[in-house]
Amino acid sequence: MRKYMTAFLASGVIAAGTISTPAATGDAAFGPSNPFYAPSTLPFQAPPFDKIKDADYQPAIEAGMAQELAEIEAIADNPAPPTFENTIVAMEKTGRLLQRAMAAFGGVTGANTNPGLQKVRADEAAKLAEHQDAIVLNAKLFARVAAIYKQRETLKLDAESQRLLQVDYDNFVRSGANLSDADKTELKKLNGEIATLSESFSTKLLDATKNAAFVATDKSALDGLGDSQIAAAAQAAQGRNQQGYVLPLQNTTQQPQLGSLRVRATRQAFFEKSWNRGEQGDANDTRDVIAHLAQLRAQRAQLLGFPNHAAWKLGDQMAKTPEAALKFMGALVPGATARAAAEGKDIQDVIDAQKGGFKLEPWDWDFYAEQVRKAKYDLNDAEVKPYFELNNVLENGVFYAARQLYGISFKERKDIPVYQADVRAFEVSDADGKPLALFYCDYFKRDNKNGGAWMDSFVPQSKLLGTLPVVYNVANLPKPAPGEPALISFTDVTTMFHEFGHALHGMFANTEYPSLSGTATARDFVEFPSQFNEHWALYPAVFNHYAKHYKTNEPMPAELVAKIRKAATFNQGYKLTELVAAAELDMQWHTLPASAPLQRSDAFEKQSLEKMHLLLSAVPPRYRSSYFSHIWGGDYSAGYYAYLWAEMLEDDAYQWFEDHDGLTRANGDRFRQMVLSRGNTEDLAKMYAAWRGKDPSVEPMLKYRGLQESGH
Ligand SMILES: [Zn+2]
């Protein structure tokens, strides 16, 4: 019984492009000829991509749902009295076919999709959601779980089993399994209304964003953009049957072109289009929808026994309560805003030196920050890239750091079938030579790949199921011409370390139960191992081992290394402030009680920011309430803080390594044993504190971001 959502998909859409495979059909019968029918016989039960055809997925997914439902019903209808073994453990064993099919399907639709597969995905989405509901709302099943939970003190379960029982029970309760029939009906009604409003928000925002694109009739308004950007703007206009030039809006408040647009009036108009996109008083105005959404969510939380939506959402997170998340954000505000103010002053100095004669406004920030960056932090990608050849970064950097810390080794397996020719597979062995995991990497950009970078699993580790982990990393690094080396930027290097940190979390998993294994942890914890692993990219003993010129093998000159380090602190005050402001808005909306009246979005937003000392004229929130799609259209409500929370953990954790001789096997093994191998088998705050020797604190985060000197 697992959730089938891809965990780490960075926001991104499928790029339209050269896609040729014909549509898969879903009506093929399911039988032994289907490659998902039985567990794979390949090493590590790796998916048999040499045998899997597009048409195999849909019948396997549908048969998988039917099979899991039958297995669940057999548990629920078992005439024997409920026991931990015949109910909780039995649930862990269900749904294997669906897991196999969905894991491969998720991998391929994320990284190598086509219209046929996309259609299957769209067709199955609602069915999968219904399937999950059918399990968590199975009253007979919950009655058994609740009966076992009631006797938990007398069962003498080991710690991991106790945790599983708690997690399962909480999941049922949080989904409403404990409610009376009348309340369940009310819950379904609220769920339906919330889903409809959330959908309506997304639809309105899509149109609002499209309509708010900046239009210029005269090319001179776009002064500062490169030829290719201007060509793209002309093309965007043509695509809309408009004259002139169109700059479509990105999701965020700030727009990438604002860094180069020279005409101040253009910047202001473009920024205001972005800022006011959802507040036009027309059919696409989202303010009414979000006010109602916030209220309905609060009502649902109340029905489920929580004071507000955030309290309901955070119950299974490391932070546990909105108060803890708010306190954490509050601790970031002084350092972040003081640093942003200092950055703002640097920018105002540039404006004044150029006799601009105006006060810095948000639409000026990126344009002048770019000049400050060039003057103070200039890092030339072309100068740096020859030292970062992809394969060298992978084997002598990413793998090397893991070998130093954890003693693991890597051997490429050309015999493991892959879903696309650029994908590589490595067998990973433990220090004692025992097989540990299979790791795939798929680094190059393709038109049929989602944007961003992510990690996921084909096979989750579980002692109960006898499986070792099969995990993969995907990214969108530029693919070189045939025969040329793949030279990448330092940002791309960091991405490789980041995703490999997730991979380590998956590969070191050493748990009994699949649903507690590896990266199956809370949202405010899951980015911790990955962000933590980024630290090794710049660690001298690692950096010096991989950052070598691809032609001469010379190490990177010291002054270039210093530039990379310095560049990492550029504009950090702004970036952190805009993130905290957005996370704060999210939390303020979602800590409203059910009794609160409908909010007027603008007033509420202003009040919330003011209360937290985040109402700053030049640094607006990264998303404004009216276009904050993570929290209204997506599943990140009361969860946007999680990005920052995980950053606190990674910096706090790295501080521990710094205090204990850094990159050593002893440190790595201890971290692996107490954190990375343990998935969700213990309360995450306790797990962290046991390893760290104390609760996490925010000071290392401020220090590593260069914010401490101006903080309090
Ligand atoms: Zn990540």
XYZ file of C-alpha atoms and ligand atoms in Angstrom:
713
model
C 0.000 0.000 0.000
C 1.938 2.959 -1.226
C 1.238 6.265 -2.773
C 1.956 6.457 -6.459
C 2.928 10.040 -6.894
C 6.385 10.863 -8.130
C 8.025 12.360 -5.120
C 10.678 14.703 -6.390
C 9.468 15.955 -9.719
C 10.679 19.487 -9.926
C 7.974 21.692 -11.318
C 8.117 21.388 -15.029
C 6.030 20.678 -18.037
C 6.603 18.343 -20.906
C 8.238 20.282 -23.663
C 6.389 19.884 -26.910
C 8.656 18.723 -29.645
C 9.796 15.862 -31.734
C 7.722 13.019 -30.403
C 6.912 10.182 -32.697
C 5.811 7.003 -30.937
C 2.215 6.078 -31.759
C -0.410 6.040 -29.022
C -0.405 3.069 -26.699
C -3.703 1.291 -26.438
C -5.132 0.269 -23.120
C -7.374 -2.555 -24.200
C -4.721 -5.246 -24.501
C -5.412 -8.202 -22.243
C -3.191 -8.672 -19.215
C -1.426 -12.007 -18.889
C 1.922 -13.760 -18.485
C 3.202 -12.211 -21.704
C 3.080 -8.793 -20.037
C 6.575 -7.970 -18.696
C 5.090 -6.688 -15.414
C 3.158 -9.902 -14.784
C 5.825 -11.341 -12.463
C 8.760 -9.744 -10.612
C 11.657 -9.062 -12.935
C 14.294 -11.792 -13.115
C 17.024 -9.252 -13.857
C 19.648 -8.420 -11.199
C 18.039 -6.356 -8.399
C 14.649 -6.986 -10.092
C 15.515 -4.150 -12.464
C 12.689 -3.293 -14.878
C 13.079 -5.270 -18.123
C 13.092 -2.210 -20.372
C 14.251 -4.366 -23.274
C 10.904 -6.160 -23.128
C 8.527 -3.429 -21.952
C 6.483 -1.861 -24.735
C 4.372 1.283 -24.349
C 1.230 -0.801 -24.692
C 2.172 -2.903 -21.648
C 1.744 -0.175 -19.040
C -1.972 0.499 -19.018
C -3.137 -3.124 -18.734
C -0.551 -3.722 -15.997
C -1.629 -0.635 -14.049
C -5.298 -1.557 -14.285
C -4.670 -5.190 -13.375
C -2.413 -3.915 -10.579
C -5.179 -1.797 -9.080
C -7.654 -4.682 -9.289
C -5.146 -7.020 -7.712
C -4.319 -4.649 -4.868
C -7.980 -4.016 -4.161
C -8.632 -7.771 -4.004
C -5.668 -8.200 -1.658
C -6.898 -5.371 0.570
C -10.415 -6.785 0.640
C -9.068 -10.196 1.590
C -7.319 -8.572 4.565
C -10.396 -6.559 5.528
C -12.692 -9.610 5.244
C -10.337 -12.023 6.995
C -12.499 -13.973 9.506
C -9.515 -14.354 11.853
C -9.188 -11.676 14.561
C -6.967 -8.793 13.523
C -3.262 -9.143 14.286
C -0.269 -7.036 13.385
C 0.864 -9.821 11.055
C -2.436 -10.553 9.285
C -3.339 -6.887 8.836
C -0.474 -4.361 9.068
C 2.255 -6.593 7.638
C -0.182 -8.070 5.131
C -0.956 -4.553 3.873
C 2.759 -3.989 3.292
C 2.795 -6.950 0.933
C -0.104 -5.775 -1.215
C 0.074 -3.972 -4.522
C 3.346 -5.338 -5.842
C 2.172 -5.533 -9.450
C 0.894 -1.973 -9.300
C 4.179 -0.828 -7.737
C 6.250 -2.486 -10.479
C 4.155 -1.032 -13.251
C 3.815 2.452 -11.748
C 7.516 2.758 -10.912
C 8.573 2.020 -14.480
C 5.707 4.074 -15.874
C 6.587 7.061 -13.659
C 10.216 6.831 -14.733
C 9.453 6.685 -18.417
C 6.679 9.296 -18.488
C 8.914 11.666 -16.543
C 12.038 11.232 -18.600
C 11.174 9.792 -21.997
C 7.507 10.283 -22.687
C 5.312 10.458 -25.782
C 1.683 11.369 -26.492
C 0.514 7.772 -26.096
C 2.051 7.473 -22.643
C 0.739 10.907 -21.692
C -2.734 9.794 -22.618
C -2.425 6.716 -20.421
C -1.260 8.952 -17.607
C -4.227 11.268 -17.989
C -6.631 8.319 -18.274
C -5.320 6.657 -15.137
C -4.885 9.702 -12.849
C -8.455 9.808 -11.558
C -8.650 6.024 -11.320
C -5.517 5.940 -9.196
C -6.899 8.624 -6.870
C -10.143 6.653 -6.515
C -8.149 3.521 -5.915
C -6.298 5.160 -3.008
C -9.583 6.410 -1.550
C -11.101 2.939 -1.798
C -8.298 1.670 0.439
C -8.182 4.424 3.079
C -11.960 4.637 3.306
C -12.453 0.867 3.643
C -14.263 0.817 6.994
C -13.642 -2.860 7.702
C -9.949 -2.442 7.069
C -9.759 0.569 9.358
C -11.664 -1.300 12.085
C -8.922 -3.930 12.074
C -6.136 -1.332 12.102
C -7.850 0.546 14.936
C -8.297 -2.647 16.965
C -4.585 -3.406 16.669
C -3.687 0.183 17.442
C -5.746 0.018 20.620
C -3.753 -2.956 21.888
C -0.401 -1.527 20.784
C 1.015 -1.369 24.332
C 0.536 -5.102 24.856
C 1.825 -6.284 21.485
C 5.569 -6.079 22.240
C 6.327 -4.793 18.753
C 9.843 -3.786 17.750
C 10.417 -0.064 17.206
C 10.020 -0.144 13.420
C 6.778 -2.107 13.663
C 5.437 0.337 16.246
C 6.272 3.180 13.896
C 4.517 1.442 10.992
C 1.398 0.910 13.080
C 1.401 4.566 14.134
C 1.934 5.824 10.581
C -0.795 3.590 9.158
C -3.247 4.480 11.891
C -2.545 8.201 11.561
C -2.970 8.034 7.793
C -6.394 6.515 8.170
C -7.447 8.992 10.835
C -6.109 11.970 8.915
C -8.096 10.813 5.898
C -11.270 10.720 7.997
C -11.610 7.013 8.747
C -12.612 7.766 12.346
C -15.551 9.974 11.441
C -19.224 9.119 11.821
C -21.064 8.317 8.618
C -22.683 11.752 8.608
C -19.287 13.417 9.035
C -17.802 11.209 6.332
C -20.492 12.462 3.997
C -19.657 16.012 5.008
C -15.945 15.304 4.477
C -16.548 13.956 0.985
C -18.586 17.046 0.194
C -15.814 19.326 1.451
C -13.147 17.327 -0.405
C -15.167 17.658 -3.572
C -15.683 21.415 -3.136
C -12.025 21.942 -2.338
C -10.928 19.923 -5.370
C -13.319 21.884 -7.587
C -12.164 25.249 -6.266
C -8.531 24.229 -6.540
C -9.134 23.220 -10.137
C -10.961 26.490 -10.736
C -8.011 28.406 -9.286
C -5.623 26.649 -11.659
C -7.825 27.291 -14.663
C -8.303 30.958 -13.829
C -4.621 31.432 -13.099
C -3.619 29.830 -16.370
C -5.811 32.251 -18.312
C -4.907 35.188 -16.087
C -1.217 34.505 -16.594
C -1.647 34.187 -20.317
C -3.631 37.409 -20.513
C -1.119 39.299 -18.391
C 1.784 38.730 -20.780
C 3.644 41.940 -21.471
C 3.051 43.307 -24.963
C 5.346 45.754 -26.703
C 4.543 47.206 -30.092
C 7.928 48.813 -30.450
C 11.147 46.818 -30.330
C 12.920 49.658 -28.535
C 10.919 48.877 -25.394
C 12.806 45.575 -25.228
C 16.240 47.169 -25.329
C 18.698 44.986 -23.440
C 17.297 41.619 -24.468
C 19.438 39.432 -26.693
C 18.546 38.717 -30.325
C 17.249 35.263 -29.515
C 15.050 36.618 -26.706
C 13.625 39.266 -29.034
C 13.027 36.649 -31.706
C 11.247 34.517 -29.118
C 9.109 37.518 -28.110
C 8.189 38.148 -31.762
C 7.333 34.493 -32.177
C 5.206 34.539 -29.012
C 3.277 37.475 -30.502
C 2.762 35.620 -33.776
C 1.558 32.573 -31.862
C -1.136 34.792 -30.372
C -1.936 36.532 -33.648
C -0.689 39.773 -32.184
C 1.474 42.523 -33.561
C 4.818 43.299 -31.990
C 6.403 41.407 -29.133
C 5.058 39.371 -26.257
C 6.846 38.397 -23.044
C 4.799 35.629 -21.423
C 4.846 35.433 -17.614
C 6.629 32.838 -15.513
C 5.002 31.588 -12.300
C 7.141 33.712 -10.011
C 6.755 37.389 -9.130
C 10.084 38.329 -10.679
C 10.532 37.587 -14.363
C 13.858 36.434 -15.828
C 13.997 39.174 -18.476
C 13.864 41.871 -15.782
C 17.592 41.295 -15.304
C 18.362 42.675 -18.753
C 15.567 45.062 -19.785
C 17.140 48.536 -19.938
C 14.007 50.677 -20.253
C 12.729 51.343 -16.768
C 9.142 51.923 -17.894
C 9.178 48.501 -19.542
C 10.445 46.890 -16.384
C 7.782 48.553 -14.294
C 4.962 47.683 -16.673
C 6.161 44.095 -17.024
C 6.524 43.689 -13.258
C 3.079 45.134 -12.613
C 1.580 42.722 -15.151
C 3.104 39.913 -13.112
C 2.131 41.277 -9.705
C -1.477 42.023 -10.646
C -2.138 39.061 -12.941
C -4.754 37.444 -10.728
C -6.376 40.656 -9.520
C -7.981 42.159 -12.611
C -11.565 42.080 -11.337
C -12.525 39.932 -14.307
C -13.610 36.289 -14.671
C -10.034 35.164 -14.002
C -9.606 37.052 -10.750
C -8.549 34.430 -8.200
C -9.049 36.352 -4.938
C -12.543 35.102 -4.284
C -11.544 31.518 -4.963
C -8.620 31.556 -2.553
C -10.636 33.187 0.222
C -13.201 30.381 -0.094
C -10.511 27.715 -0.413
C -8.849 28.889 2.799
C -12.195 28.781 4.578
C -13.196 25.344 3.285
C -9.812 23.922 4.202
C -10.184 25.310 7.717
C -13.650 23.752 7.958
C -12.332 20.394 6.809
C -9.535 20.559 9.384
C -12.082 21.291 12.085
C -14.187 18.331 11.010
C -11.080 16.128 11.246
C -10.351 17.440 14.728
C -7.618 20.003 14.030
C -7.554 23.724 14.872
C -6.627 24.697 11.305
C -5.520 23.318 7.933
C -1.811 23.732 8.693
C -2.109 21.761 11.937
C -3.747 18.946 9.960
C -1.102 19.027 7.226
C 1.903 19.232 9.561
C 0.861 16.392 11.860
C 3.083 13.891 10.054
C 5.900 16.314 9.250
C 9.155 16.784 11.122
C 8.087 20.277 12.231
C 4.815 18.737 13.531
C 3.029 22.033 14.221
C 2.506 25.339 12.411
C 3.892 27.055 15.500
C 7.247 25.302 15.024
C 7.363 26.265 11.356
C 6.408 29.867 12.159
C 9.020 30.115 14.881
C 11.650 28.823 12.471
C 10.698 31.339 9.801
C 10.660 34.108 12.353
C 14.275 33.251 13.197
C 15.275 33.692 9.551
C 13.659 37.067 9.072
C 16.166 39.416 10.796
C 19.242 37.976 9.042
C 17.516 37.664 5.680
C 15.997 41.132 5.643
C 19.143 42.820 6.981
C 21.156 41.201 4.216
C 18.516 42.113 1.628
C 18.681 45.701 2.877
C 22.472 45.692 2.440
C 22.075 44.290 -1.081
C 19.457 46.950 -1.753
C 21.916 49.600 -0.657
C 24.591 48.254 -3.046
C 22.014 48.479 -5.806
C 20.911 51.990 -4.847
C 24.583 53.010 -4.967
C 24.801 51.801 -8.557
C 21.593 53.638 -9.465
C 22.899 56.832 -7.862
C 26.358 56.503 -9.418
C 24.619 56.320 -12.790
C 22.574 59.420 -11.870
C 19.358 57.407 -12.120
C 17.534 59.788 -9.819
C 15.027 57.262 -8.513
C 14.473 54.992 -5.552
C 15.010 51.248 -6.010
C 11.758 49.411 -6.773
C 11.201 45.649 -7.153
C 11.286 45.932 -10.956
C 14.779 47.410 -10.753
C 16.262 44.784 -8.480
C 17.425 42.132 -10.938
C 18.631 44.638 -13.512
C 21.000 46.385 -11.105
C 21.788 43.254 -9.093
C 23.155 41.862 -12.336
C 25.523 44.854 -12.541
C 26.547 44.353 -8.919
C 27.127 40.691 -9.680
C 29.326 41.477 -12.656
C 31.342 43.988 -10.659
C 31.682 42.006 -7.444
C 30.972 38.349 -8.093
C 31.607 37.714 -11.723
C 31.814 34.060 -12.519
C 32.251 33.328 -16.180
C 30.706 29.990 -17.094
C 32.933 29.620 -20.148
C 35.996 29.948 -17.935
C 34.747 27.408 -15.398
C 33.152 24.701 -17.529
C 36.344 23.127 -18.929
C 37.073 22.002 -15.361
C 33.726 20.253 -15.043
C 33.553 17.436 -17.534
C 30.438 15.465 -16.674
C 31.897 12.012 -16.438
C 34.799 13.283 -14.390
C 32.407 15.113 -12.057
C 30.383 11.914 -11.685
C 33.157 9.430 -11.045
C 35.826 11.604 -9.407
C 33.429 13.927 -7.618
C 29.980 12.538 -6.846
C 31.013 8.876 -6.561
C 34.355 9.785 -4.980
C 32.746 11.734 -2.122
C 30.406 8.807 -1.448
C 33.338 6.399 -1.459
C 35.250 8.534 1.064
C 32.277 8.870 3.360
C 30.602 5.507 3.062
C 33.117 3.149 1.444
C 30.810 2.240 -1.431
C 32.015 1.503 -4.961
C 30.486 1.678 -8.422
C 30.718 -0.524 -11.467
C 28.964 0.268 -14.730
C 26.607 -2.489 -15.914
C 26.134 -2.302 -19.653
C 24.037 -5.474 -19.528
C 21.170 -3.828 -17.577
C 18.507 -2.699 -20.052
C 17.667 1.018 -20.009
C 14.664 2.992 -21.326
C 16.762 5.311 -23.480
C 20.253 4.978 -24.929
C 21.745 7.861 -22.883
C 20.812 6.237 -19.580
C 23.645 4.518 -17.695
C 23.334 1.875 -14.977
C 25.819 1.244 -12.158
C 25.938 -1.556 -9.651
C 26.758 -0.158 -6.231
C 28.663 -2.336 -3.759
C 29.097 -1.877 -0.064
C 32.499 -1.536 1.633
C 32.521 -5.294 2.290
C 31.846 -5.992 -1.386
C 28.209 -7.004 -0.912
C 25.709 -5.770 -3.505
C 23.929 -2.666 -2.235
C 21.854 -1.146 -5.010
C 21.447 -0.394 -8.668
C 21.816 3.249 -9.685
C 20.816 4.720 -13.064
C 21.634 8.188 -14.266
C 19.926 9.989 -17.116
C 21.559 13.395 -17.251
C 21.045 14.838 -20.727
C 18.226 17.097 -21.765
C 15.602 15.743 -24.157
C 12.481 17.355 -25.536
C 10.338 14.563 -24.145
C 11.672 14.899 -20.607
C 10.171 16.947 -17.769
C 12.139 20.040 -16.812
C 14.389 20.161 -13.752
C 16.065 17.245 -12.035
C 14.781 14.507 -9.764
C 15.344 11.139 -8.157
C 12.990 8.221 -7.831
C 12.996 4.440 -7.426
C 12.157 1.539 -9.689
C 12.356 -0.888 -6.767
C 12.110 0.214 -3.126
C 14.300 -1.532 -0.576
C 12.514 -3.845 1.876
C 13.737 -6.741 3.987
C 10.164 -7.998 4.202
C 9.921 -8.207 0.417
C 13.547 -9.226 -0.046
C 14.283 -6.330 -2.371
C 17.367 -4.167 -2.744
C 16.946 -0.594 -3.955
C 16.951 0.342 -7.626
C 17.052 4.128 -7.895
C 17.659 6.713 -10.575
C 18.658 10.330 -11.087
C 17.368 12.451 -13.942
C 18.567 15.899 -14.985
C 18.506 18.223 -17.985
C 22.173 18.928 -18.647
C 23.143 20.066 -22.138
C 24.116 17.156 -24.346
C 27.362 17.728 -26.235
C 27.804 17.140 -29.954
C 28.951 13.583 -30.755
C 32.592 13.117 -29.784
C 32.676 16.303 -27.699
C 33.067 16.304 -23.905
C 30.039 17.273 -21.791
C 31.259 20.415 -20.022
C 28.825 21.642 -17.399
C 28.385 24.671 -15.138
C 28.941 24.656 -11.405
C 25.162 24.890 -10.938
C 24.870 21.626 -12.860
C 27.613 20.087 -10.731
C 25.590 21.038 -7.658
C 22.481 19.473 -9.183
C 24.341 16.193 -9.661
C 25.447 16.157 -6.013
C 21.918 17.095 -4.929
C 20.133 14.329 -6.787
C 22.772 11.848 -5.757
C 22.043 12.772 -2.129
C 18.461 11.591 -2.714
C 19.867 8.479 -4.384
C 22.004 7.713 -1.311
C 18.931 8.075 0.893
C 17.260 5.466 -1.321
C 20.287 3.173 -1.712
C 21.218 3.063 1.969
C 17.664 2.188 2.980
C 17.797 -0.737 5.346
C 14.302 -1.196 6.642
C 11.856 -4.027 7.029
C 8.770 -2.369 5.580
C 8.600 -0.870 2.105
C 6.294 1.984 3.092
C 8.869 3.306 5.599
C 11.849 2.799 3.319
C 14.374 5.273 1.944
C 12.960 8.576 0.770
C 9.395 7.778 1.931
C 9.711 10.482 4.597
C 8.028 13.799 5.362
C 8.210 16.657 2.895
C 10.176 18.850 5.311
C 12.796 16.115 5.705
C 13.126 14.573 2.266
C 15.215 17.396 0.778
C 17.645 17.242 3.684
C 19.907 14.369 2.477
C 20.042 15.832 -1.021
C 20.833 19.388 -0.019
C 23.295 18.095 2.527
C 25.143 16.158 -0.174
C 25.612 19.388 -2.148
C 28.098 20.545 0.472
C 30.685 18.025 -0.723
C 30.820 19.607 -4.174
C 32.917 22.470 -2.779
C 34.682 20.513 -0.057
C 38.393 20.944 -0.881
C 39.385 17.249 -0.811
C 36.485 16.427 -3.139
C 36.605 19.522 -5.320
C 40.329 19.166 -5.985
C 39.753 15.570 -6.964
C 37.323 16.301 -9.804
C 37.721 19.953 -10.819
C 40.439 19.390 -13.411
C 40.768 20.763 -16.889
C 39.391 18.234 -19.350
C 42.318 18.711 -21.739
C 45.304 19.320 -19.489
C 44.140 17.686 -16.231
C 45.351 20.880 -14.485
C 43.541 21.736 -11.242
C 41.316 24.792 -11.257
C 43.268 27.999 -10.479
C 42.735 29.191 -6.908
C 41.247 32.551 -7.895
C 38.577 30.825 -9.962
C 37.707 28.567 -7.026
C 37.440 31.646 -4.822
C 35.041 33.212 -7.344
C 32.817 30.133 -7.249
C 32.690 30.299 -3.464
C 31.931 33.971 -3.439
C 29.282 33.723 -6.142
C 27.359 31.319 -3.901
C 26.571 34.194 -1.516
C 25.398 36.648 -4.202
C 21.852 37.999 -3.711
C 21.163 35.513 -0.904
C 19.381 38.118 1.198
C 16.863 38.808 -1.551
C 16.363 35.154 -2.379
C 15.824 34.089 1.203
C 13.534 37.024 1.965
C 11.264 36.403 -1.013
C 11.043 32.707 -0.065
C 10.308 33.355 3.599
C 7.670 35.895 2.630
C 5.904 33.367 0.397
C 6.192 30.617 3.009
C 4.831 33.007 5.604
C 1.817 33.869 3.446
C 1.129 30.169 2.966
C 1.223 29.568 6.707
C -0.878 32.607 7.605
C -3.642 31.595 5.212
C -3.636 28.053 6.490
C -3.620 28.808 10.199
C -6.937 30.640 9.933
C -9.533 28.888 12.103
C -12.818 27.643 10.657
C -14.585 30.463 12.470
C -12.642 33.203 10.643
C -14.628 35.259 8.143
C -13.824 35.186 4.445
C -10.627 37.181 3.973
C -10.053 40.025 1.588
C -6.922 38.745 -0.084
C -4.967 41.996 -0.445
C -5.603 43.226 3.056
C -4.855 39.824 4.519
C -1.627 39.548 2.560
C -0.466 42.986 3.615
C -1.294 42.390 7.281
C 0.441 39.017 7.305
C 3.639 40.380 5.818
C 3.602 43.415 8.065
C 3.202 41.272 11.155
C 6.360 39.345 10.233
C 8.357 42.470 9.237
C 8.319 41.259 5.639
C 6.367 44.061 4.030
C 9.332 45.466 2.080
C 8.969 47.873 -0.790
C 11.767 46.394 -2.921
C 11.507 42.705 -1.986
C 8.060 41.252 -2.716
C 7.162 37.621 -1.924
C 8.275 35.065 -4.479
C 4.602 34.334 -5.090
C 1.702 36.573 -4.254
C -1.392 34.937 -2.721
C -3.413 35.394 -5.891
C -0.942 33.419 -8.042
C 0.596 31.080 -5.487
C -0.187 27.900 -7.360
C 1.877 25.622 -5.093
C -0.587 26.193 -2.279
C -3.919 26.713 -4.065
C -3.572 24.578 -7.172
C -0.982 22.050 -6.027
C -0.434 19.978 -2.958
C 2.003 22.290 -1.164
C -0.535 24.013 1.056
C 1.003 24.698 4.471
C 4.099 23.083 2.987
C 6.080 25.816 1.287
C 8.184 26.274 4.440
C 9.501 22.729 3.914
C 12.124 23.853 1.400
C 13.618 26.224 3.964
C 13.259 23.787 6.831
C 15.271 21.179 4.935
C 17.930 23.821 4.298
C 18.200 24.436 8.002
C 18.755 20.686 8.481
C 21.410 20.340 5.787
C 23.442 23.276 7.037
C 23.074 22.224 10.645
C 24.153 18.699 9.666
C 27.134 19.936 7.694
C 28.159 21.993 10.710
C 28.357 18.714 12.657
C 30.685 17.270 10.015
C 32.828 20.400 10.147
C 33.047 20.062 13.911
C 34.077 16.403 13.578
C 36.906 16.303 10.975
C 34.666 16.539 7.907
C 34.899 13.901 5.219
C 35.759 10.689 7.054
C 34.482 7.137 6.888
C 33.649 7.207 10.582
C 31.466 10.297 10.131
C 29.861 8.931 6.999
C 29.119 5.554 8.524
C 27.577 7.136 11.593
C 25.365 9.398 9.460
C 24.376 6.469 7.277
C 23.575 4.238 10.227
C 21.603 6.801 12.222
C 19.897 8.774 9.433
C 20.337 7.760 5.795
C 19.524 4.068 6.231
C 16.499 4.626 8.408
C 13.861 6.064 6.109
C 10.759 6.891 8.121
C 11.263 4.221 10.780
C 11.387 6.689 13.661
C 9.937 10.072 14.518
C 12.113 12.272 12.292
C 12.807 14.962 14.863
C 13.974 12.318 17.337
C 16.034 10.566 14.682
C 17.752 13.811 13.772
C 18.410 14.869 17.349
C 19.823 11.428 18.214
C 22.342 11.745 15.406
C 23.100 15.439 15.912
C 23.168 15.386 19.691
C 20.643 18.218 19.792
C 17.733 19.741 17.910
C 18.597 21.543 14.655
C 19.302 25.260 14.861
C 19.119 28.008 12.297
C 22.576 29.564 12.890
C 24.555 27.363 10.467
C 22.031 28.170 7.729
C 22.536 31.877 8.278
C 26.296 31.400 8.349
C 26.598 29.325 5.158
C 24.399 31.772 3.293
C 26.586 34.642 4.361
C 23.762 36.177 6.417
C 25.158 35.910 9.882
C 27.267 39.053 9.958
C 24.197 41.164 9.376
C 21.833 39.036 11.466
C 21.046 39.138 15.137
Zn 15.691 17.422 -4.193
